[in-house]
PDB file of C-alpha atoms in Angstrom:
ATOM      1  CA  CYS E   1     -20.450  96.351   8.810  1.00 74.00           C
ATOM      2  CA  THR E   2     -24.168  96.538   9.487  1.00 86.00           C
ATOM      3  CA  CYS E   3     -25.287  94.522   6.475  1.00 85.00           C
ATOM      4  CA  GLY E   4     -26.244  91.505   8.607  1.00 90.00           C
ATOM      5  CA  PHE E   5     -28.350  93.633  10.948  1.00 93.00           C
ATOM      6  CA  GLN E   6     -30.048  95.622   8.179  1.00 94.00           C
ATOM      7  CA  GLY E   7     -30.534  92.541   6.013  1.00 94.00           C
ATOM      8  CA  ARG E   8     -32.081  90.582   8.874  1.00 95.00           C
ATOM      9  CA  GLN E   9     -34.510  93.403   9.643  1.00 95.00           C
ATOM     10  CA  ALA E  10     -35.718  93.765   6.056  1.00 96.00           C
ATOM     11  CA  ILE E  11     -35.715  90.098   5.099  1.00 96.00           C
ATOM     12  CA  MET E  12     -37.194  88.666   8.309  1.00 96.00           C
ATOM     13  CA  ALA E  13     -40.097  91.119   8.129  1.00 96.00           C
ATOM     14  CA  GLN E  14     -40.864  89.688   4.688  1.00 96.00           C
ATOM     15  CA  VAL E  15     -40.348  86.097   5.924  1.00 96.00           C
ATOM     16  CA  ARG E  16     -42.852  86.639   8.743  1.00 95.00           C
ATOM     17  CA  LYS E  17     -45.326  88.156   6.285  1.00 95.00           C
ATOM     18  CA  ASN E  18     -44.986  85.484   3.572  1.00 96.00           C
ATOM     19  CA  TYR E  19     -44.323  82.468   5.810  1.00 96.00           C
ATOM     20  CA  PRO E  20     -46.534  82.649   8.918  1.00 95.00           C
ATOM     21  CA  GLN E  21     -45.280  79.207   9.972  1.00 95.00           C
ATOM     22  CA  LEU E  22     -41.958  80.961  10.710  1.00 95.00           C
ATOM     23  CA  ARG E  23     -43.429  83.956  12.568  1.00 94.00           C
ATOM     24  CA  LEU E  24     -41.290  83.304  15.670  1.00 95.00           C
ATOM     25  CA  ALA E  25     -38.006  82.936  13.772  1.00 95.00           C
ATOM     26  CA  ASP E  26     -35.195  85.153  15.030  1.00 94.00           C
ATOM     27  CA  PRO E  27     -32.020  83.825  13.415  1.00 95.00           C
ATOM     28  CA  PRO E  28     -28.549  85.269  13.962  1.00 94.00           C
ATOM     29  CA  LYS E  29     -27.642  88.231  11.795  1.00 93.00           C
ATOM     30  CA  ARG E  30     -24.473  86.470  10.568  1.00 93.00           C
ATOM     31  CA  ILE E  31     -26.691  84.528   8.145  1.00 94.00           C
ATOM     32  CA  PHE E  32     -27.659  87.730   6.364  1.00 95.00           C
ATOM     33  CA  ALA E  33     -24.059  88.950   6.147  1.00 93.00           C
ATOM     34  CA  GLU E  34     -22.948  85.862   4.180  1.00 93.00           C
ATOM     35  CA  THR E  35     -21.388  86.558   0.811  1.00 93.00           C
ATOM     36  CA  GLU E  36     -20.673  84.667  -2.383  1.00 93.00           C
ATOM     37  CA  THR E  37     -18.529  85.316  -5.436  1.00 94.00           C
ATOM     38  CA  ASP E  38     -20.351  85.709  -8.739  1.00 90.00           C
ATOM     39  CA  GLU E  39     -19.134  84.506 -12.148  1.00 92.00           C
ATOM     40  CA  LYS E  40     -17.142  87.743 -12.657  1.00 93.00           C
ATOM     41  CA  GLY E  41     -15.301  87.309  -9.364  1.00 93.00           C
ATOM     42  CA  CYS E  42     -17.225  90.066  -7.567  1.00 94.00           C
ATOM     43  CA  VAL E  43     -18.302  89.520  -3.978  1.00 94.00           C
ATOM     44  CA  ARG E  44     -22.004  90.026  -3.300  1.00 92.00           C
ATOM     45  CA  LEU E  45     -24.421  89.371  -0.468  1.00 93.00           C
ATOM     46  CA  LEU E  46     -26.021  85.953  -0.431  1.00 93.00           C
ATOM     47  CA  TYR E  47     -29.191  87.626   0.895  1.00 95.00           C
ATOM     48  CA  PRO E  48     -29.468  91.029  -0.826  1.00 94.00           C
ATOM     49  CA  TYR E  49     -31.966  93.491   0.643  1.00 95.00           C
ATOM     50  CA  PHE E  50     -31.632  96.698  -1.400  1.00 94.00           C
ATOM     51  CA  THR E  51     -34.817  96.454  -3.490  1.00 95.00           C
ATOM     52  CA  LEU E  52     -38.212  94.865  -2.907  1.00 95.00           C
ATOM     53  CA  PRO E  53     -37.523  92.077  -5.447  1.00 96.00           C
ATOM     54  CA  ASP E  54     -34.202  91.431  -3.671  1.00 96.00           C
ATOM     55  CA  ILE E  55     -35.976  91.226  -0.326  1.00 96.00           C
ATOM     56  CA  GLU E  56     -38.673  88.877  -1.643  1.00 96.00           C
ATOM     57  CA  SER E  57     -36.088  86.585  -3.242  1.00 96.00           C
ATOM     58  CA  SER E  58     -33.954  86.644  -0.101  1.00 96.00           C
ATOM     59  CA  ALA E  59     -37.001  85.967   2.093  1.00 96.00           C
ATOM     60  CA  ASP E  60     -37.812  82.878   0.041  1.00 96.00           C
ATOM     61  CA  ARG E  61     -34.215  81.678   0.354  1.00 95.00           C
ATOM     62  CA  ALA E  62     -34.064  82.498   4.076  1.00 96.00           C
ATOM     63  CA  SER E  63     -37.302  80.609   4.762  1.00 96.00           C
ATOM     64  CA  ARG E  64     -35.445  77.427   3.789  1.00 96.00           C
ATOM     65  CA  HIS E  65     -32.262  78.144   5.768  1.00 96.00           C
ATOM     66  CA  PRO E  66     -31.929  75.548   8.562  1.00 95.00           C
ATOM     67  CA  ASP E  67     -30.915  78.165  11.150  1.00 94.00           C
ATOM     68  CA  VAL E  68     -33.965  80.309  10.379  1.00 96.00           C
ATOM     69  CA  VAL E  69     -36.294  77.323  10.705  1.00 96.00           C
ATOM     70  CA  VAL E  70     -34.704  76.024  13.899  1.00 95.00           C
ATOM     71  CA  SER E  71     -34.860  79.492  15.478  1.00 95.00           C
ATOM     72  CA  HIS E  72     -38.647  79.401  15.014  1.00 96.00           C
ATOM     73  CA  HIS E  73     -38.936  75.925  16.550  1.00 95.00           C
ATOM     74  CA  LEU E  74     -36.710  76.840  19.479  1.00 91.00           C
ATOM     75  CA  ALA E  75     -38.726  79.993  20.194  1.00 92.00           C
ATOM     76  CA  ALA E  76     -41.989  78.027  19.977  1.00 93.00           C
ATOM     77  CA  ALA E  77     -40.684  75.325  22.332  1.00 90.00           C
ATOM     78  CA  CYS E  78     -39.390  77.921  24.783  1.00 87.00           C
ATOM     79  CA  GLY E  79     -42.724  79.724  24.696  1.00 88.00           C
ATOM     80  CA  LEU E  80     -44.516  76.514  25.543  1.00 88.00           C
ATOM     81  CA  LEU E  81     -42.100  75.153  28.133  1.00 82.00           C
ATOM     82  CA  ASP E  82     -41.114  78.342  29.938  1.00 76.00           C
ATOM     83  CA  PRO E  83     -42.289  77.918  33.530  1.00 62.00           C
ATOM     84  CA  GLY E  84     -43.266  81.597  33.586  1.00 62.00           C
ATOM     85  CA  GLY E  85     -45.667  81.239  30.665  1.00 51.00           C
ATOM     86  CA  ASP E  86     -46.429  77.882  29.122  1.00 43.00           C
ATOM     87  CA  GLU E  87     -48.745  79.128  26.416  1.00 49.00           C
ATOM     88  CA  HIS E  88     -47.987  79.039  22.739  1.00 49.00           C
ATOM     89  CA  PRO E  89     -48.445  82.480  21.132  1.00 53.00           C
ATOM     90  CA  ASP E  90     -51.289  81.113  18.985  1.00 51.00           C
ATOM     91  CA  THR E  91     -53.429  79.950  21.877  1.00 48.00           C
ATOM     92  CA  PRO E  92     -55.707  82.030  24.088  1.00 44.00           C
ATOM     93  CA  GLN E  93     -54.526  82.668  27.625  1.00 52.00           C
ATOM     94  CA  PRO E  94     -56.607  80.361  29.853  1.00 51.00           C
ATOM     95  CA  SER E  95     -55.765  79.649  33.447  1.00 49.00           C
ATOM     96  CA  ARG E  96     -52.084  79.042  34.090  1.00 57.00           C
ATOM     97  CA  ARG E  97     -52.669  76.259  36.640  1.00 66.00           C
ATOM     98  CA  ARG E  98     -50.377  73.335  36.007  1.00 72.00           C
ATOM     99  CA  THR E  99     -52.618  70.308  36.107  1.00 84.00           C
ATOM    100  CA  PRO E 100     -51.368  66.975  34.747  1.00 87.00           C
ATOM    101  CA  GLN E 101     -53.794  67.225  31.816  1.00 89.00           C
ATOM    102  CA  ARG E 102     -52.593  70.708  30.999  1.00 88.00           C
ATOM    103  CA  LEU E 103     -48.937  69.673  31.196  1.00 86.00           C
ATOM    104  CA  ARG E 104     -49.603  66.735  28.846  1.00 90.00           C
ATOM    105  CA  ALA E 105     -51.313  69.076  26.379  1.00 90.00           C
ATOM    106  CA  VAL E 106     -48.361  71.483  26.510  1.00 90.00           C
ATOM    107  CA  ALA E 107     -45.928  68.591  26.020  1.00 88.00           C
ATOM    108  CA  ARG E 108     -47.873  67.366  22.967  1.00 93.00           C
ATOM    109  CA  ARG E 109     -47.743  70.837  21.404  1.00 93.00           C
ATOM    110  CA  ALA E 110     -44.033  71.232  22.198  1.00 92.00           C
ATOM    111  CA  GLN E 111     -43.001  67.796  20.912  1.00 93.00           C
ATOM    112  CA  PRO E 112     -42.800  68.575  17.158  1.00 94.00           C
ATOM    113  CA  HIS E 113     -40.783  71.718  17.883  1.00 94.00           C
ATOM    114  CA  LEU E 114     -38.387  69.828  20.155  1.00 92.00           C
ATOM    115  CA  GLU E 115     -38.035  67.016  17.615  1.00 92.00           C
ATOM    116  CA  HIS E 116     -36.979  69.551  14.994  1.00 94.00           C
ATOM    117  CA  VAL E 117     -34.461  71.181  17.344  1.00 92.00           C
ATOM    118  CA  VAL E 118     -33.012  67.786  18.323  1.00 91.00           C
ATOM    119  CA  ALA E 119     -32.673  66.712  14.674  1.00 92.00           C
ATOM    120  CA  TRP E 120     -30.899  70.001  13.896  1.00 92.00           C
ATOM    121  CA  MET E 121     -28.559  69.544  16.858  1.00 91.00           C
ATOM    122  CA  LEU E 122     -27.784  65.912  15.970  1.00 90.00           C
ATOM    123  CA  GLU E 123     -26.891  66.882  12.399  1.00 90.00           C
ATOM    124  CA  ARG E 124     -24.234  69.239  13.724  1.00 89.00           C
ATOM    125  CA  THR E 125     -22.929  67.211  16.668  1.00 88.00           C
ATOM    126  CA  ARG E 126     -19.571  65.572  16.345  1.00 88.00           C
ATOM    127  CA  ALA E 127     -16.865  64.363  18.685  1.00 90.00           C
ATOM    128  CA  VAL E 128     -13.394  65.862  18.392  1.00 90.00           C
ATOM    129  CA  ARG E 129     -10.025  65.224  19.978  1.00 90.00           C
ATOM    130  CA  ALA E 130      -9.412  67.943  22.549  1.00 90.00           C
ATOM    131  CA  ASP E 131      -5.719  68.268  21.741  1.00 94.00           C
ATOM    132  CA  THR E 132      -5.933  68.400  17.920  1.00 94.00           C
ATOM    133  CA  GLY E 133      -9.534  69.268  17.053  1.00 91.00           C
ATOM    134  CA  GLU E 134      -9.606  66.223  14.754  1.00 94.00           C
ATOM    135  CA  THR E 135     -13.050  64.664  14.244  1.00 92.00           C
ATOM    136  CA  LEU E 136     -13.469  61.247  15.844  1.00 91.00           C
ATOM    137  CA  HIS E 137     -15.418  58.791  13.732  1.00 90.00           C
ATOM    138  CA  ASP E 138     -15.529  55.769  16.056  1.00 90.00           C
ATOM    139  CA  VAL E 139     -17.873  57.266  18.654  1.00 89.00           C
ATOM    140  CA  GLU E 140     -20.987  55.423  19.789  1.00 90.00           C
ATOM    141  CA  PRO E 141     -23.960  57.335  18.249  1.00 88.00           C
ATOM    142  CA  ASN E 142     -25.935  57.028  21.494  1.00 90.00           C
ATOM    143  CA  LEU E 143     -23.231  59.021  23.264  1.00 90.00           C
ATOM    144  CA  LEU E 144     -23.829  61.902  20.852  1.00 89.00           C
ATOM    145  CA  ARG E 145     -27.580  61.631  21.445  1.00 90.00           C
ATOM    146  CA  LEU E 146     -26.980  61.840  25.200  1.00 91.00           C
ATOM    147  CA  CYS E 147     -24.848  64.949  24.714  1.00 89.00           C
ATOM    148  CA  VAL E 148     -27.644  66.555  22.698  1.00 89.00           C
ATOM    149  CA  LEU E 149     -30.201  65.572  25.356  1.00 88.00           C
ATOM    150  CA  GLU E 150     -28.012  67.082  28.075  1.00 89.00           C
ATOM    151  CA  ARG E 151     -27.664  70.337  26.102  1.00 86.00           C
ATOM    152  CA  LEU E 152     -31.402  70.476  25.426  1.00 82.00           C
ATOM    153  CA  VAL E 153     -32.299  69.880  29.072  1.00 83.00           C
ATOM    154  CA  SER E 154     -29.904  72.638  30.085  1.00 83.00           C
ATOM    155  CA  LEU E 155     -31.978  75.077  28.015  1.00 73.00           C
ATOM    156  CA  PHE E 156     -35.064  74.480  30.122  1.00 69.00           C
ATOM    157  CA  ALA E 157     -33.860  73.248  33.523  1.00 71.00           C
ATOM    158  CA  ARG E 158     -33.569  75.797  36.271  1.00 67.00           C
ATOM    159  CA  PRO E 159     -30.400  75.555  38.386  1.00 68.00           C
ATOM    160  CA  SER E 160     -31.116  74.325  41.889  1.00 63.00           C
TER     161      SER E 160
END
């Protein structure tokens, strides 16, 4: 089925047009292949894309989907923190020298994006028993935060 791919193409173009704050969003196509059952018992796409009104309605709905929003923040953070190019797409391309002042400025611009990504990750983090898959509820919350920090660092740290 190509509905996720085709839906993402049509709907994300409209999202980027109507919601410039999400211009870097590149969510997984599985979101746009989601279905629901209507009152008659028929299965239909959660994000229809067959007509312009469908696309506009789906774009509005997609703009609020947590995975769409976090994909924008992750792309923005990566664009800022990538050692090969630490500039945000909205800023002009000045010198790429890495002075302490410049690194602080980049960190300040990346912070809100990283905070959003961390909050998204923490909402979905849980500890499970390896043998049964059962969720563990008596886990120290700071341990989960450390796991999220480790995962986040692994996105940006270069192996030595």
